[in-house]
Amino acid sequence: MHKQANFNILRIDASARREHSITRKLGDEVLRRLVQEHPEADVTVRDLADPVDFIDEQWVSANLTDPAARDAQQQAALTASDRLLAELDAADAIVLTTPVYNFSVPAVLKAWIDLVCRTRLSFRYTENGPVGLLRDRPVYLVMASGGVPFGSPADFASGYLRHIFAFIGIQDVRMVPAERTNSDAQASAGSALEKLEHWLPAGHVPATA
Ligand SMILES: Cc1cc2nc3c(=O)[nH]c(=O)nc-3n(C[C@H](O)[C@H](O)[C@H](O)COP(=O)(O)O)c2cc1C
């Protein structure tokens, strides 16, 4: 009999802070609840505090070359990008934790985005515009901002991330927002947890438990 493939969770962290990070702490709770729902889950952690490379000229040229025509150097230029995209593609649920930095996303997260948005693999352009090629799946988007309200004109982060996920085919973005952490971090995290209740209730006991 075939063993059913495990549920895969990909966790991506983007805060520069490893300690005292509100988004990482909230991410721990999201992950805890997800694993409670899926006790057999395989969890992959991609911590962008260990930054990924920026795309460069070689990467752009290799990416635009027909895969069958790529030489060894071009294949090597895409290896890290291939790995990151494979992690994303394999995930049945994604937990992305990120602060707002300078009204947008941290540069390390933008670097990751540049590596996973791959023509022919995660999106393609048609006569009717772009089509995302990844299957839809839930993204628990844990975000924190020191002062900027999410959805306000100065928030160039949350709408951008939703747009990027939709661009590659992922529509099911579940926002867990900690707003105005600079004023009252505890209240802000508490309000994010209230939002999380909607997606993953703390007291939920999975049917298989
Ligand atoms: C470099 C840097 C830039 C920031 N820029 C903004 C900003 O533009 N708008 C804002 O509301 N908060 C800004 N913040 C505040 C963070 O979003 C906030 O402190 C958040 O809680 C950080 O996430 P973390 O606790 O997971 O590290 C910035 C913080 C840092 C360190």
CSV table of C-alpha atoms in Angstrom, one decimal, residues 95-191:
chain,number,residue,atom,x,y,z
A,95,VAL,CA,3.9,30.4,7.2
A,96,LEU,CA,5.6,33.7,6.2
A,97,THR,CA,6.6,36.0,9.0
A,98,THR,CA,7.8,39.5,8.1
A,99,PRO,CA,8.1,43.0,9.5
A,100,VAL,CA,7.5,46.2,7.6
A,101,TYR,CA,10.8,47.8,6.9
A,102,ASN,CA,10.8,51.3,5.4
A,103,PHE,CA,7.2,50.9,4.3
A,104,SER,CA,7.9,47.7,2.3
A,105,VAL,CA,9.2,44.2,2.9
A,106,PRO,CA,12.8,43.5,4.2
A,107,ALA,CA,15.3,43.3,1.4
A,108,VAL,CA,16.0,39.7,2.3
A,109,LEU,CA,12.4,38.8,1.5
A,110,LYS,CA,12.5,40.8,-1.8
A,111,ALA,CA,15.7,38.8,-2.7
A,112,TRP,CA,13.7,35.5,-2.0
A,113,ILE,CA,10.8,36.8,-4.1
A,114,ASP,CA,13.2,37.5,-7.0
A,115,LEU,CA,14.5,34.0,-6.8
A,116,VAL,CA,11.1,32.2,-6.8
A,117,CYS,CA,9.3,34.2,-9.4
A,118,ARG,CA,10.5,32.2,-12.4
A,119,THR,CA,9.1,32.5,-15.9
A,120,ARG,CA,7.8,29.0,-17.1
A,121,LEU,CA,8.0,27.6,-13.6
A,122,SER,CA,5.9,29.9,-11.2
A,123,PHE,CA,4.2,32.2,-13.8
A,124,ARG,CA,3.9,32.7,-17.5
A,125,TYR,CA,2.6,35.5,-19.6
A,126,THR,CA,-0.3,34.9,-22.0
A,127,GLU,CA,-2.2,37.2,-24.4
A,128,ASN,CA,-4.5,37.9,-21.5
A,129,GLY,CA,-1.7,38.7,-19.0
A,130,PRO,CA,0.2,36.7,-16.4
A,131,VAL,CA,-1.0,33.3,-15.2
A,132,GLY,CA,0.3,31.9,-11.9
A,133,LEU,CA,1.5,28.3,-12.2
A,134,LEU,CA,1.7,27.2,-8.6
A,135,ARG,CA,-1.3,25.4,-7.0
A,136,ASP,CA,-3.2,27.4,-4.5
A,137,ARG,CA,-2.6,26.7,-0.8
A,138,PRO,CA,-2.9,28.7,2.5
A,139,VAL,CA,-0.3,31.3,3.3
A,140,TYR,CA,-0.4,32.4,6.9
A,141,LEU,CA,1.0,35.9,6.5
A,142,VAL,CA,2.3,37.1,9.8
A,143,MET,CA,3.2,40.8,9.5
A,144,ALA,CA,4.2,43.5,12.0
A,145,SER,CA,4.5,47.2,11.6
A,146,GLY,CA,5.8,49.7,14.1
A,147,GLY,CA,3.3,52.4,13.2
A,148,VAL,CA,2.0,52.0,9.7
A,149,PRO,CA,-1.6,50.6,9.6
A,150,PHE,CA,-2.0,47.7,7.2
A,151,GLY,CA,-4.1,48.8,4.2
A,152,SER,CA,-3.1,52.4,4.6
A,153,PRO,CA,-1.5,54.4,1.7
A,154,ALA,CA,1.9,54.1,3.4
A,155,ASP,CA,1.7,50.3,3.5
A,156,PHE,CA,3.6,49.1,0.5
A,157,ALA,CA,4.2,45.6,2.1
A,158,SER,CA,0.9,43.7,2.6
A,159,GLY,CA,-0.7,44.5,-0.7
A,160,TYR,CA,2.6,43.8,-2.5
A,161,LEU,CA,2.9,40.4,-0.9
A,162,ARG,CA,-0.7,39.4,-1.7
A,163,HIS,CA,0.0,40.5,-5.3
A,164,ILE,CA,3.2,38.5,-5.6
A,165,PHE,CA,1.5,35.3,-4.2
A,166,ALA,CA,-1.5,35.8,-6.6
A,167,PHE,CA,1.0,36.4,-9.4
A,168,ILE,CA,2.4,32.9,-8.9
A,169,GLY,CA,-1.0,31.3,-8.4
A,170,ILE,CA,-1.5,31.4,-4.6
A,171,GLN,CA,-4.7,33.3,-3.7
A,172,ASP,CA,-5.4,31.9,-0.2
A,173,VAL,CA,-3.5,34.5,1.9
A,174,ARG,CA,-4.5,34.5,5.6
A,175,MET,CA,-3.4,37.7,7.2
A,176,VAL,CA,-2.2,37.7,10.9
A,177,PRO,CA,-1.3,41.4,11.4
A,178,ALA,CA,0.4,42.9,14.4
A,179,GLU,CA,0.0,46.6,13.9
A,180,ARG,CA,1.7,49.5,15.7
A,181,THR,CA,4.1,47.3,17.7
A,182,ASN,CA,6.0,50.5,18.7
A,183,SER,CA,3.1,51.7,20.8
A,184,ASP,CA,2.1,48.5,22.6
A,185,ALA,CA,3.8,45.4,21.4
A,186,GLN,CA,1.8,43.1,23.7
A,187,ALA,CA,-1.6,44.5,22.6
A,188,SER,CA,-0.5,44.3,19.0
A,189,ALA,CA,0.5,40.7,19.3
A,190,GLY,CA,-2.7,40.0,21.2
A,191,SER,CA,-4.8,41.4,18.4
